[in-house]
Tab-separated table of C-alpha atoms in Angstrom:
chain	number	residue	atom	x	y	z
A	9	UNK	CA	6.912	-59.816	16.834
A	10	UNK	CA	8.246	-62.159	19.459
A	11	UNK	CA	11.338	-62.710	16.805
A	12	UNK	CA	11.750	-59.176	17.363
A	13	UNK	CA	11.378	-58.439	20.895
A	14	UNK	CA	13.790	-61.819	21.163
A	15	UNK	CA	16.329	-60.139	18.877
A	16	UNK	CA	16.230	-56.341	20.667
A	17	UNK	CA	16.559	-58.056	24.279
A	18	UNK	CA	19.425	-60.585	23.502
A	19	UNK	CA	21.183	-59.764	20.568
A	20	UNK	CA	24.050	-56.760	20.549
A	21	UNK	CA	22.823	-53.423	18.848
A	22	UNK	CA	25.604	-54.073	16.520
A	23	UNK	CA	24.620	-57.239	15.221
A	24	UNK	CA	20.939	-56.152	15.318
A	25	UNK	CA	21.768	-53.197	13.179
A	26	UNK	CA	23.412	-55.262	10.665
A	27	UNK	CA	20.360	-57.836	10.800
A	28	UNK	CA	18.124	-54.950	10.012
A	29	UNK	CA	20.319	-53.555	6.813
A	30	UNK	CA	20.559	-57.046	5.770
A	31	UNK	CA	16.986	-57.958	5.494
A	32	UNK	CA	15.807	-54.413	4.230
A	33	UNK	CA	18.359	-55.031	1.428
A	34	UNK	CA	16.924	-58.596	1.018
A	35	UNK	CA	12.906	-57.000	1.091
A	36	UNK	CA	13.646	-53.836	-0.895
A	37	UNK	CA	14.409	-53.919	-4.597
A	38	UNK	CA	14.529	-50.191	-6.041
A	39	UNK	CA	13.830	-51.670	-9.443
A	40	UNK	CA	11.500	-54.121	-10.562
A	41	UNK	CA	11.295	-55.642	-13.940
A	42	UNK	CA	7.908	-57.427	-14.797
A	43	UNK	CA	7.669	-59.658	-18.042
A	44	UNK	CA	4.968	-59.105	-20.540
A	45	UNK	CA	5.886	-62.102	-22.572
A	46	UNK	CA	3.459	-63.658	-24.922
A	47	UNK	CA	-0.112	-63.293	-26.340
A	48	UNK	CA	-1.815	-60.700	-24.159
A	49	UNK	CA	-4.786	-62.386	-22.442
A	50	UNK	CA	-6.326	-62.009	-18.915
A	51	UNK	CA	-3.420	-64.111	-17.469
A	52	UNK	CA	-0.456	-61.190	-18.578
A	53	UNK	CA	-3.117	-58.728	-17.251
A	54	UNK	CA	-3.374	-60.258	-14.007
A	55	UNK	CA	0.412	-60.500	-13.773
A	56	UNK	CA	1.253	-57.130	-14.525
A	57	UNK	CA	-1.386	-55.827	-12.452
A	58	UNK	CA	-0.507	-58.041	-9.251
A	59	UNK	CA	3.008	-57.134	-10.202
A	60	UNK	CA	2.807	-53.503	-10.080
A	61	UNK	CA	0.711	-53.680	-7.066
A	62	UNK	CA	3.772	-55.580	-4.907
A	63	UNK	CA	6.462	-52.721	-6.632
A	64	UNK	CA	4.219	-49.993	-5.176
A	65	UNK	CA	3.917	-51.978	-2.006
A	66	UNK	CA	7.494	-52.398	-1.495
A	67	UNK	CA	8.517	-48.350	-2.786
A	68	UNK	CA	10.206	-49.379	-5.839
A	69	UNK	CA	11.870	-46.298	-7.473
A	70	UNK	CA	11.141	-47.434	-10.882
A	71	UNK	CA	9.511	-50.222	-12.880
A	72	UNK	CA	10.718	-51.593	-16.214
A	73	UNK	CA	8.033	-53.731	-18.463
A	74	UNK	CA	9.932	-56.055	-20.424
A	75	UNK	CA	7.788	-56.807	-23.600
A	76	UNK	CA	8.046	-59.346	-26.022
A	77	UNK	CA	4.456	-59.851	-27.620
A	78	UNK	CA	3.007	-60.513	-30.783
A	79	UNK	CA	-0.347	-58.724	-29.311
A	80	UNK	CA	-3.442	-59.969	-27.843
A	81	UNK	CA	-6.869	-58.815	-26.668
A	82	UNK	CA	-8.271	-55.469	-26.599
A	83	UNK	CA	-9.861	-55.770	-23.368
A	84	UNK	CA	-6.748	-56.827	-21.626
A	85	UNK	CA	-4.664	-54.413	-23.203
A	86	UNK	CA	-6.932	-51.593	-22.060
A	87	UNK	CA	-6.628	-52.703	-18.867
A	88	UNK	CA	-3.225	-52.937	-18.363
A	89	UNK	CA	-2.803	-49.335	-19.965
A	90	UNK	CA	-5.264	-47.868	-17.091
A	91	UNK	CA	-3.356	-49.710	-14.584
A	92	UNK	CA	0.031	-47.976	-16.251
A	93	UNK	CA	-1.306	-44.642	-16.406
A	94	UNK	CA	-2.727	-44.504	-12.969
A	95	UNK	CA	0.622	-45.974	-11.451
A	96	UNK	CA	2.233	-43.350	-8.828
A	97	UNK	CA	5.424	-45.117	-10.148
A	98	UNK	CA	7.619	-44.327	-13.272
A	99	UNK	CA	7.199	-47.077	-15.678
A	100	UNK	CA	9.809	-47.901	-18.460
A	101	UNK	CA	8.785	-50.288	-21.168
A	102	UNK	CA	11.589	-52.212	-22.960
A	103	UNK	CA	11.184	-54.260	-25.809
A	104	UNK	CA	13.781	-57.145	-24.961
A	105	UNK	CA	15.835	-59.177	-25.895
A	106	UNK	CA	16.832	-58.702	-29.439
A	107	UNK	CA	14.522	-60.797	-31.769
A	108	UNK	CA	11.510	-59.649	-29.482
A	109	UNK	CA	8.830	-57.702	-31.116
A	110	UNK	CA	6.103	-55.008	-29.534
A	111	UNK	CA	3.574	-55.542	-32.111
A	112	UNK	CA	-0.280	-54.487	-31.921
A	113	UNK	CA	-1.425	-54.786	-28.729
A	114	UNK	CA	2.543	-54.252	-27.631
A	115	UNK	CA	2.599	-50.876	-29.332
A	116	UNK	CA	-0.001	-49.116	-27.153
A	117	UNK	CA	1.521	-50.717	-24.422
A	118	UNK	CA	4.853	-49.363	-25.079
A	119	UNK	CA	3.215	-45.787	-26.085
A	120	UNK	CA	1.684	-45.792	-22.871
A	121	UNK	CA	4.585	-46.296	-20.579
A	122	UNK	CA	6.737	-42.965	-19.261
A	123	UNK	CA	9.664	-43.726	-21.141
A	124	UNK	CA	10.043	-46.438	-24.070
A	125	UNK	CA	13.203	-48.294	-24.996
A	126	UNK	CA	13.844	-51.144	-27.313
A	127	UNK	CA	16.734	-53.389	-27.877
A	128	UNK	CA	18.571	-53.852	-31.046
A	129	UNK	CA	17.025	-56.372	-33.906
A	130	UNK	CA	13.826	-55.750	-32.360
A	131	UNK	CA	10.317	-54.091	-33.907
A	132	UNK	CA	7.033	-52.454	-32.812
A	133	UNK	CA	3.849	-51.638	-35.070
A	134	UNK	CA	1.406	-53.391	-37.152
A	135	UNK	CA	-1.418	-51.761	-34.899
A	136	UNK	CA	-3.899	-52.327	-37.134
A	137	UNK	CA	-7.159	-54.112	-35.092
A	138	UNK	CA	-6.927	-58.182	-35.967
A	139	UNK	CA	-10.301	-58.242	-36.636
A	140	UNK	CA	-10.198	-56.009	-39.731
A	141	UNK	CA	-6.576	-57.455	-41.054
A	142	UNK	CA	-6.015	-59.162	-43.907
A	143	UNK	CA	-6.038	-56.408	-46.303
A	144	UNK	CA	-9.522	-55.621	-46.036
A	145	UNK	CA	-10.522	-53.438	-49.143
A	146	UNK	CA	-12.901	-51.254	-45.900
A	147	UNK	CA	-9.790	-50.199	-43.875
A	148	UNK	CA	-9.476	-46.401	-44.319
A	149	UNK	CA	-6.522	-44.662	-45.165
A	150	UNK	CA	-4.465	-42.115	-44.008
A	151	UNK	CA	-6.272	-38.704	-44.973
A	152	UNK	CA	-4.865	-37.244	-48.051
A	153	UNK	CA	-3.724	-40.416	-49.645
A	154	UNK	CA	-5.062	-41.417	-53.394
A	155	UNK	CA	-7.208	-44.211	-52.190
A	156	UNK	CA	-8.898	-42.295	-48.986
A	157	UNK	CA	-12.007	-42.490	-51.343
A	158	UNK	CA	-14.487	-44.493	-49.219
A	159	UNK	CA	-12.874	-47.303	-51.070
A	160	UNK	CA	-14.211	-46.140	-54.484
A	161	UNK	CA	-12.287	-45.912	-57.862
A	162	UNK	CA	-10.714	-42.622	-58.510
A	163	UNK	CA	-12.769	-40.148	-60.726
A	164	UNK	CA	-16.112	-41.694	-59.026
A	165	UNK	CA	-17.849	-38.705	-57.200
A	166	UNK	CA	-19.380	-38.688	-53.506
A	167	UNK	CA	-22.630	-37.485	-54.681
A	168	UNK	CA	-23.143	-41.111	-56.518
A	169	UNK	CA	-21.566	-43.278	-54.335
A	170	UNK	CA	-24.365	-43.331	-51.179
A	171	UNK	CA	-24.309	-44.312	-47.883
A	172	UNK	CA	-21.054	-46.566	-47.493
A	173	UNK	CA	-21.593	-50.232	-46.603
A	174	UNK	CA	-22.603	-51.251	-43.160
A	175	UNK	CA	-19.440	-53.035	-42.705
A	176	UNK	CA	-16.955	-50.162	-44.073
A	177	UNK	CA	-18.824	-48.057	-41.679
A	178	UNK	CA	-18.185	-50.738	-38.356
A	179	UNK	CA	-14.360	-51.303	-39.808
A	180	UNK	CA	-14.114	-47.429	-39.905
A	181	UNK	CA	-15.610	-46.882	-36.175
A	182	UNK	CA	-13.222	-49.391	-34.846
A	183	UNK	CA	-9.983	-48.224	-36.778
A	184	UNK	CA	-10.918	-44.850	-36.047
A	185	UNK	CA	-11.345	-45.666	-32.159
A	186	UNK	CA	-7.965	-47.049	-32.032
A	187	UNK	CA	-6.550	-44.163	-34.076
A	188	UNK	CA	-7.699	-42.044	-31.393
A	189	UNK	CA	-6.550	-44.043	-28.589
A	190	UNK	CA	-3.420	-44.577	-29.829
A	191	UNK	CA	-3.141	-40.614	-30.728
A	192	UNK	CA	-4.091	-39.727	-26.632
A	193	UNK	CA	-1.394	-41.900	-25.797
A	194	UNK	CA	1.198	-40.403	-27.845
A	195	UNK	CA	0.134	-37.148	-27.082
A	196	UNK	CA	0.621	-37.575	-23.344
A	197	UNK	CA	3.868	-39.270	-23.612
A	198	UNK	CA	5.167	-36.660	-26.296
A	199	UNK	CA	5.834	-39.346	-28.800
A	200	UNK	CA	5.565	-39.439	-32.750
A	201	UNK	CA	1.743	-39.335	-33.100
A	202	UNK	CA	1.683	-39.428	-37.010
A	203	UNK	CA	3.486	-42.481	-37.103
A	204	UNK	CA	1.298	-44.202	-34.405
A	205	UNK	CA	-1.506	-43.638	-36.573
A	206	UNK	CA	0.286	-45.160	-39.622
A	207	UNK	CA	0.456	-48.036	-37.430
A	208	UNK	CA	-3.098	-48.234	-36.941
A	209	UNK	CA	-4.427	-47.383	-40.377
A	210	UNK	CA	-1.670	-48.972	-42.640
A	211	UNK	CA	-0.189	-51.576	-39.961
A	212	UNK	CA	3.002	-50.261	-40.621
A	213	UNK	CA	6.473	-51.508	-38.160
A	214	UNK	CA	9.634	-49.713	-37.236
A	215	UNK	CA	12.812	-51.177	-36.293
A	216	UNK	CA	14.591	-49.879	-33.130
A	217	UNK	CA	16.869	-47.366	-34.540
A	218	UNK	CA	14.149	-46.332	-36.796
A	219	UNK	CA	12.072	-45.640	-33.969
A	220	UNK	CA	14.315	-43.572	-32.109
A	221	UNK	CA	15.373	-41.553	-35.062
A	222	UNK	CA	11.392	-41.228	-35.288
A	223	UNK	CA	10.897	-40.073	-31.912
A	224	UNK	CA	8.595	-43.155	-31.304
A	225	UNK	CA	10.584	-44.172	-28.504
A	226	UNK	CA	13.336	-42.462	-26.410
A	227	UNK	CA	16.177	-45.200	-25.787
A	228	UNK	CA	18.117	-48.217	-27.327
A	229	UNK	CA	19.807	-50.103	-25.009
A	230	UNK	CA	21.608	-53.919	-25.894
A	231	UNK	CA	21.004	-55.000	-22.378
A	232	UNK	CA	19.269	-54.157	-18.855
A	233	UNK	CA	22.200	-52.792	-17.360
A	234	UNK	CA	22.866	-50.659	-20.191
A	235	UNK	CA	19.388	-49.336	-20.116
A	236	UNK	CA	19.610	-48.464	-16.393
A	237	UNK	CA	23.212	-46.778	-17.108
A	238	UNK	CA	20.933	-44.568	-19.965
A	239	UNK	CA	17.914	-43.751	-17.676
A	240	UNK	CA	20.649	-42.454	-14.977
A	241	UNK	CA	19.425	-39.183	-14.216
A	242	UNK	CA	16.534	-38.669	-16.965
A	243	UNK	CA	13.719	-36.714	-16.286
A	244	UNK	CA	10.054	-38.643	-16.161
A	245	UNK	CA	6.857	-36.477	-15.894
A	246	UNK	CA	4.907	-37.774	-13.331
A	247	UNK	CA	1.996	-36.710	-11.592
A	248	UNK	CA	2.399	-33.400	-13.040
A	249	UNK	CA	5.693	-33.088	-11.534
A	250	UNK	CA	9.237	-34.055	-12.817
A	251	UNK	CA	10.920	-36.916	-11.141
A	252	UNK	CA	14.183	-37.273	-11.821
A	253	UNK	CA	15.634	-41.179	-12.049
A	254	UNK	CA	18.167	-42.557	-10.068
A	255	UNK	CA	19.269	-46.149	-11.545
A	256	UNK	CA	23.368	-46.308	-10.872
A	257	UNK	CA	23.749	-48.925	-8.526
A	258	UNK	CA	20.286	-49.839	-7.483
A	259	UNK	CA	19.192	-53.379	-6.596
A	260	UNK	CA	16.986	-54.700	-9.333
A	261	UNK	CA	14.016	-57.637	-8.813
A	262	UNK	CA	12.567	-59.771	-11.189
A	263	UNK	CA	9.425	-60.361	-10.869
A	264	UNK	CA	8.672	-64.044	-11.731
A	265	UNK	CA	5.071	-65.344	-12.933
A	266	UNK	CA	3.490	-67.294	-9.667
A	267	UNK	CA	0.911	-70.031	-9.274
A	268	UNK	CA	-2.145	-67.813	-10.220
A	269	UNK	CA	-0.902	-66.279	-13.298
A	270	UNK	CA	-0.123	-69.689	-14.700
A	271	UNK	CA	-3.249	-71.643	-13.487
A	272	UNK	CA	-4.937	-68.406	-15.309
A	273	UNK	CA	-2.767	-68.725	-18.443
A	274	UNK	CA	-3.893	-72.337	-18.175
A	275	UNK	CA	-7.398	-72.579	-18.324
A	276	UNK	CA	-7.793	-69.305	-20.500
A	277	UNK	CA	-6.148	-71.244	-23.169
A	278	UNK	CA	-9.302	-71.601	-25.592
A	279	UNK	CA	-8.572	-75.239	-26.371
A	280	UNK	CA	-8.362	-76.273	-22.438
A	281	UNK	CA	-11.511	-73.820	-21.955
A	282	UNK	CA	-13.443	-75.759	-24.515
A	283	UNK	CA	-12.423	-79.270	-23.029
A	284	UNK	CA	-13.424	-78.295	-19.533
A	285	UNK	CA	-16.859	-76.602	-20.921
A	286	UNK	CA	-17.387	-80.327	-22.813
A	287	UNK	CA	-15.921	-82.189	-19.638
A	288	UNK	CA	-18.550	-80.152	-17.583
A	289	UNK	CA	-21.334	-80.939	-19.901
A	290	UNK	CA	-21.108	-84.889	-20.539
A	291	UNK	CA	-20.412	-85.016	-16.968
A	292	UNK	CA	-23.759	-83.450	-15.792
A	293	UNK	CA	-25.269	-85.494	-18.621
A	294	UNK	CA	-24.518	-88.461	-17.749
A	295	UNK	CA	-24.940	-87.985	-13.841
A	296	UNK	CA	-28.462	-86.784	-14.363
A	297	UNK	CA	-29.356	-90.228	-16.939
A	298	UNK	CA	-27.818	-92.535	-14.443
A	299	UNK	CA	-27.539	-90.639	-10.771
A	300	UNK	CA	-25.960	-92.121	-7.582
A	301	UNK	CA	-22.346	-92.838	-9.742
A	302	UNK	CA	-21.518	-89.382	-8.309
A	303	UNK	CA	-17.919	-89.140	-10.010
A	304	UNK	CA	-19.292	-87.657	-13.144
A	305	UNK	CA	-21.522	-85.290	-11.752
A	306	UNK	CA	-18.416	-83.828	-9.294
A	307	UNK	CA	-16.031	-83.712	-12.027
A	308	UNK	CA	-18.702	-82.139	-14.620
A	309	UNK	CA	-19.609	-79.543	-11.861
A	310	UNK	CA	-15.815	-78.513	-11.348
A	311	UNK	CA	-15.042	-78.339	-14.922
A	312	UNK	CA	-17.983	-76.376	-15.972
A	313	UNK	CA	-17.687	-73.823	-13.288
A	314	UNK	CA	-13.771	-73.699	-13.957
A	315	UNK	CA	-14.898	-73.155	-17.726
A	316	UNK	CA	-17.336	-70.825	-17.370
A	317	UNK	CA	-14.678	-68.652	-15.306
A	318	UNK	CA	-12.452	-68.809	-17.775
A	319	UNK	CA	-14.681	-67.829	-20.914
A	320	UNK	CA	-16.092	-65.010	-19.326
A	321	UNK	CA	-12.696	-63.180	-19.414
A	322	UNK	CA	-12.406	-64.423	-23.327
A	323	UNK	CA	-13.999	-62.908	-26.550
A	324	UNK	CA	-16.735	-65.540	-26.846
A	325	UNK	CA	-19.617	-65.632	-29.267
A	326	UNK	CA	-22.997	-66.659	-27.191
A	327	UNK	CA	-24.291	-67.364	-30.720
A	328	UNK	CA	-21.835	-69.776	-31.438
A	329	UNK	CA	-22.651	-71.392	-27.247
A	330	UNK	CA	-26.012	-71.807	-28.208
A	331	UNK	CA	-25.201	-73.621	-30.955
A	332	UNK	CA	-22.784	-75.863	-29.180
A	333	UNK	CA	-25.427	-76.775	-26.558
A	334	UNK	CA	-28.318	-76.885	-29.275
A	335	UNK	CA	-25.993	-79.466	-30.878
A	336	UNK	CA	-25.577	-81.388	-27.731
A	337	UNK	CA	-29.030	-81.300	-27.044
A	338	UNK	CA	-30.106	-82.472	-30.686
A	339	UNK	CA	-27.669	-85.483	-30.332
A	340	UNK	CA	-28.756	-86.662	-27.098
A	341	UNK	CA	-32.252	-86.869	-28.296
A	342	UNK	CA	-30.929	-88.932	-31.149
A	343	UNK	CA	-30.019	-91.596	-28.619
A	344	UNK	CA	-32.999	-91.131	-26.910
A	345	UNK	CA	-35.871	-91.085	-29.735
A	346	UNK	CA	-33.732	-92.594	-32.679
A	347	UNK	CA	-34.780	-90.721	-35.456
A	348	UNK	CA	-32.840	-92.542	-38.308
A	349	UNK	CA	-30.144	-90.392	-37.755
A	350	UNK	CA	-31.854	-86.976	-38.833
A	351	UNK	CA	-31.071	-85.402	-35.213
A	352	UNK	CA	-27.654	-87.111	-34.707
A	353	UNK	CA	-26.299	-85.642	-37.849
A	354	UNK	CA	-28.290	-82.238	-37.284
A	355	UNK	CA	-26.512	-81.803	-33.975
A	356	UNK	CA	-23.102	-82.891	-35.248
A	357	UNK	CA	-23.102	-79.969	-37.743
A	358	UNK	CA	-24.714	-77.770	-35.488
A	359	UNK	CA	-21.980	-78.513	-32.659
A	360	UNK	CA	-19.195	-78.224	-35.353
A	361	UNK	CA	-20.286	-75.175	-35.981
A	362	UNK	CA	-20.824	-73.482	-33.075
A	363	UNK	CA	-17.368	-75.006	-32.028
A	364	UNK	CA	-16.012	-72.933	-34.782
A	365	UNK	CA	-18.098	-69.557	-34.142
A	366	UNK	CA	-17.219	-69.840	-29.762
A	367	UNK	CA	-13.883	-67.677	-30.401
A	368	UNK	CA	-15.308	-64.083	-31.225
A	369	UNK	CA	-11.648	-63.038	-32.329
A	370	UNK	CA	-9.091	-63.529	-35.298
A	371	UNK	CA	-6.215	-63.686	-32.890
A	372	UNK	CA	-4.231	-66.877	-33.883
A	373	UNK	CA	-3.730	-67.444	-30.256
A	374	UNK	CA	-7.229	-67.305	-28.972
A	375	UNK	CA	-8.604	-69.643	-31.880
A	376	UNK	CA	-9.443	-73.157	-31.006
A	377	UNK	CA	-7.617	-75.588	-32.935
A	378	UNK	CA	-9.558	-77.285	-35.866
A	379	UNK	CA	-8.026	-80.783	-35.241
A	380	UNK	CA	-9.352	-80.522	-31.292
A	381	UNK	CA	-13.163	-79.432	-33.104
A	382	UNK	CA	-13.139	-81.936	-35.183
A	383	UNK	CA	-11.942	-84.697	-32.364
A	384	UNK	CA	-14.371	-83.450	-29.902
A	385	UNK	CA	-17.344	-83.620	-32.485
A	386	UNK	CA	-16.336	-87.293	-33.285
A	387	UNK	CA	-16.571	-88.389	-29.748
A	388	UNK	CA	-19.465	-86.231	-28.619
A	389	UNK	CA	-21.130	-88.147	-31.811
A	390	UNK	CA	-19.818	-91.310	-30.195
A	391	UNK	CA	-20.450	-90.632	-26.463
A	392	UNK	CA	-24.274	-89.275	-26.978
A	393	UNK	CA	-25.265	-91.213	-29.891
A	394	UNK	CA	-24.047	-94.518	-29.800
A	395	UNK	CA	-23.093	-94.750	-25.801
A	396	UNK	CA	-26.260	-93.285	-24.841
A	397	UNK	CA	-28.397	-95.740	-26.967
A	398	UNK	CA	-26.646	-98.460	-25.733
A	399	UNK	CA	-27.393	-97.516	-22.159
A	400	UNK	CA	-31.181	-97.120	-23.154
A	401	UNK	CA	-31.304	-100.455	-24.571
A	402	UNK	CA	-29.728	-101.928	-21.532
A	403	UNK	CA	-32.370	-100.378	-19.583
A	404	UNK	CA	-35.008	-102.214	-21.159
A	405	UNK	CA	-33.590	-105.602	-20.958
A	406	UNK	CA	-35.156	-108.046	-18.810
A	407	UNK	CA	-33.851	-107.453	-15.061
A	408	UNK	CA	-31.355	-110.346	-14.178
A	409	UNK	CA	-30.262	-109.001	-10.917
A	410	UNK	CA	-32.251	-108.748	-7.338
A	411	UNK	CA	-35.330	-109.439	-6.590
A	412	UNK	CA	-37.054	-108.237	-9.336
A	413	UNK	CA	-35.609	-110.770	-11.782
A	414	UNK	CA	-37.876	-113.726	-9.779
A	415	UNK	CA	-41.189	-112.303	-10.728
A	416	UNK	CA	-42.302	-114.258	-13.284
A	417	UNK	CA	-40.505	-117.503	-12.874
A	418	UNK	CA	-41.821	-120.721	-12.255
A	419	UNK	CA	-41.722	-122.343	-9.084
A	420	UNK	CA	-42.337	-125.696	-7.546
A	421	UNK	CA	-44.247	-126.113	-4.190
A	422	UNK	CA	-41.925	-128.253	-1.685
A	423	UNK	CA	-43.378	-128.114	1.289
A	424	UNK	CA	-47.358	-127.634	2.563
A	425	UNK	CA	-48.350	-127.508	6.475
A	426	UNK	CA	-51.918	-126.695	6.798
A	427	UNK	CA	-52.273	-123.024	5.526
A	428	UNK	CA	-48.540	-122.455	5.322
A	429	UNK	CA	-46.840	-123.525	2.145
A	430	UNK	CA	-42.958	-123.226	0.949
A	431	UNK	CA	-41.676	-123.115	-2.684
A	432	UNK	CA	-38.408	-124.024	-4.496
A	433	UNK	CA	-37.220	-121.212	-5.905
A	434	UNK	CA	-33.741	-121.024	-8.181
A	435	UNK	CA	-32.701	-123.693	-5.231
A	436	UNK	CA	-33.863	-121.802	-2.482
A	437	UNK	CA	-36.923	-122.656	-0.042
A	438	UNK	CA	-39.182	-119.501	-0.077
A	439	UNK	CA	-42.392	-119.270	2.358
A	440	UNK	CA	-45.256	-118.926	-0.367
A	441	UNK	CA	-48.365	-117.196	-0.192
A	442	UNK	CA	-51.570	-117.821	-2.413
A	443	UNK	CA	-55.282	-116.877	-2.975
A	444	UNK	CA	-55.920	-120.695	-3.565
A	445	UNK	CA	-54.567	-124.150	-1.785
A	446	UNK	CA	-51.427	-125.150	-3.135
A	447	UNK	CA	-50.640	-128.833	-3.635
A	448	UNK	CA	-47.141	-130.557	-3.023
A	449	UNK	CA	-45.071	-130.612	-5.812
A	450	UNK	CA	-47.259	-128.050	-7.502
A	451	UNK	CA	-45.905	-125.917	-10.394
A	452	UNK	CA	-46.661	-122.313	-9.750
A	453	UNK	CA	-45.909	-118.749	-10.755
A	454	UNK	CA	-44.287	-115.659	-8.867
A	455	UNK	CA	-46.374	-112.671	-9.455
A	456	UNK	CA	-44.520	-110.737	-6.762
A	457	UNK	CA	-41.889	-110.784	-3.938
A	458	UNK	CA	-43.218	-109.223	-0.616
A	459	UNK	CA	-40.107	-109.279	1.931
A	460	UNK	CA	-39.179	-112.929	2.605
A	461	UNK	CA	-42.478	-114.244	0.784
A	462	UNK	CA	-43.142	-115.266	-2.305
A	463	UNK	CA	-46.468	-114.449	-3.831
A	464	UNK	CA	-47.520	-117.146	-6.031
A	465	UNK	CA	-50.434	-118.129	-8.570
A	466	UNK	CA	-51.216	-121.434	-10.614
A	467	UNK	CA	-50.535	-120.963	-13.852
A	468	UNK	CA	-53.480	-120.999	-16.566
A	469	UNK	CA	-53.798	-123.993	-18.834
A	470	UNK	CA	-50.897	-123.537	-21.880
A	471	UNK	CA	-49.105	-121.292	-19.557
A	472	UNK	CA	-46.252	-123.353	-18.897
C-alpha cells in the first residue's frame, strides 16, 4: 500500500498507467497449463487441485491439463475428477507430447474434461481396474459376446451353474462400478460411451487419430500453439450455459510443481514411506531401551509421524502393518529372551510377509521394491536380534565406571586417628566407616559408598 501511494503521488499518470498495465500483464495469464505427469497419486492430485484454485483466483479463461500418465490410484483419480467437474473454468485435457499416454486413470481424467485433445503418436485406454488385470478369468465381458456367460463353457446352462464364486462376484462389482463411472462421464461430455465401456471391460486402447474418428476426443493437435488455435471460437457447455473460447493471442502460464507437491511426492513414494516407518520404529525402540540419548527418539518420532501422514494417503493393508509390528516385536523379544532362534526366525518371516502385503494395490508405481524389503528384513534381524542382544549382555557385565565399581573391592587401612579411619582405595585416601574398630594396614572390603565415605567391613577367613 505504501508503494502504491508513493507511485500515485510522485509518478506521472502516464508512467503509472504503463506500470499498471505491465504489472497486470505479469500477474494475469489467461490460459493456465497444468501438468499431470507420472503415476497419479496424492501428490499429483494435490498439485492439480491447488493449481486449479490458483487459476480460478487469477481469473484465467481456460485451463489445459497436459496429461502423460500410466494410471494411478483410484482415490486420487476420483478426487481430481470431482475438482474438474466442479470447476467454474473450462478445462481441456491434452495428451501430450508425442509418445505420451492417458492410460487407466488417465482415460477417466480425459473423459471428465470439457474438451479432450491428443497429440499425434499418443494413446489412451486400458482402463480396467489394475487389481483385476492380468487376464483374470473372472472379468466380465461385453454384453452379447460369446464369453459373457459367467465364465462357464459354452452349452452349460445357468440353472446348473449355481452362484458365482465370491471372487468373481467382487470382480464384477468393481468392473461394473468402473463402467458406470466412465459411462456417466461420457454422457456428461457427449463422448463415445460404448468404447469407454470396452476400455474398462476389455482393456482396449486407441491412438490419437482413431480416438478422433470414434468420438472419444474432439481434437488432434501436434503442439500447444496448434491446440490453442483450434480451440479458438469453440463452444463449451459450462454451468448449463454455452461459453465461447477465445484463445488466439492469449498469454499462457505454465504452472510448475512447487516444493509442497514435490515433498508430498517424495514421502508418498511407497519405498520412502516404508523406510521412514522403519526408522521411526527403530528409533523409538532404541530410545526406550536406552533413554537419555535423545537423538534416536527425536528422529524416530519425526520419521514415524511423517510416515503415518504418507501412509494414510496410500492404499495400505492394515493386516500387513500388523504383521510388520508383530515381526518387530518377536525379533525384539528374541534379543531380550533368547529362544534358540525360534522367535527371531518367526519374527523375520512375519516381518517379510507383512512388508510384501503392506501396499494393498497391484499398481507397479505403488509397490515396495522387493530388494528393499529383503534388505530391511536383514537389517532388522541384525539390529533387533544381534545388536540388542549385545546391549543386554553389556548391561549384565560388571560395572567398571563410577563409584559403583568400587563396591566389593579390597582396601588397606592407611590411617587411624581415634574413632576416625582412612583407607587406601585405588590409590586414593578415602574416609572410612566400619562397625568394628580398624587397625593400621588392615585389609577391609568396601560394602557401600556414602558420599565421600567408604563403608567397609572386615572380610571373613578365606574371603581374600
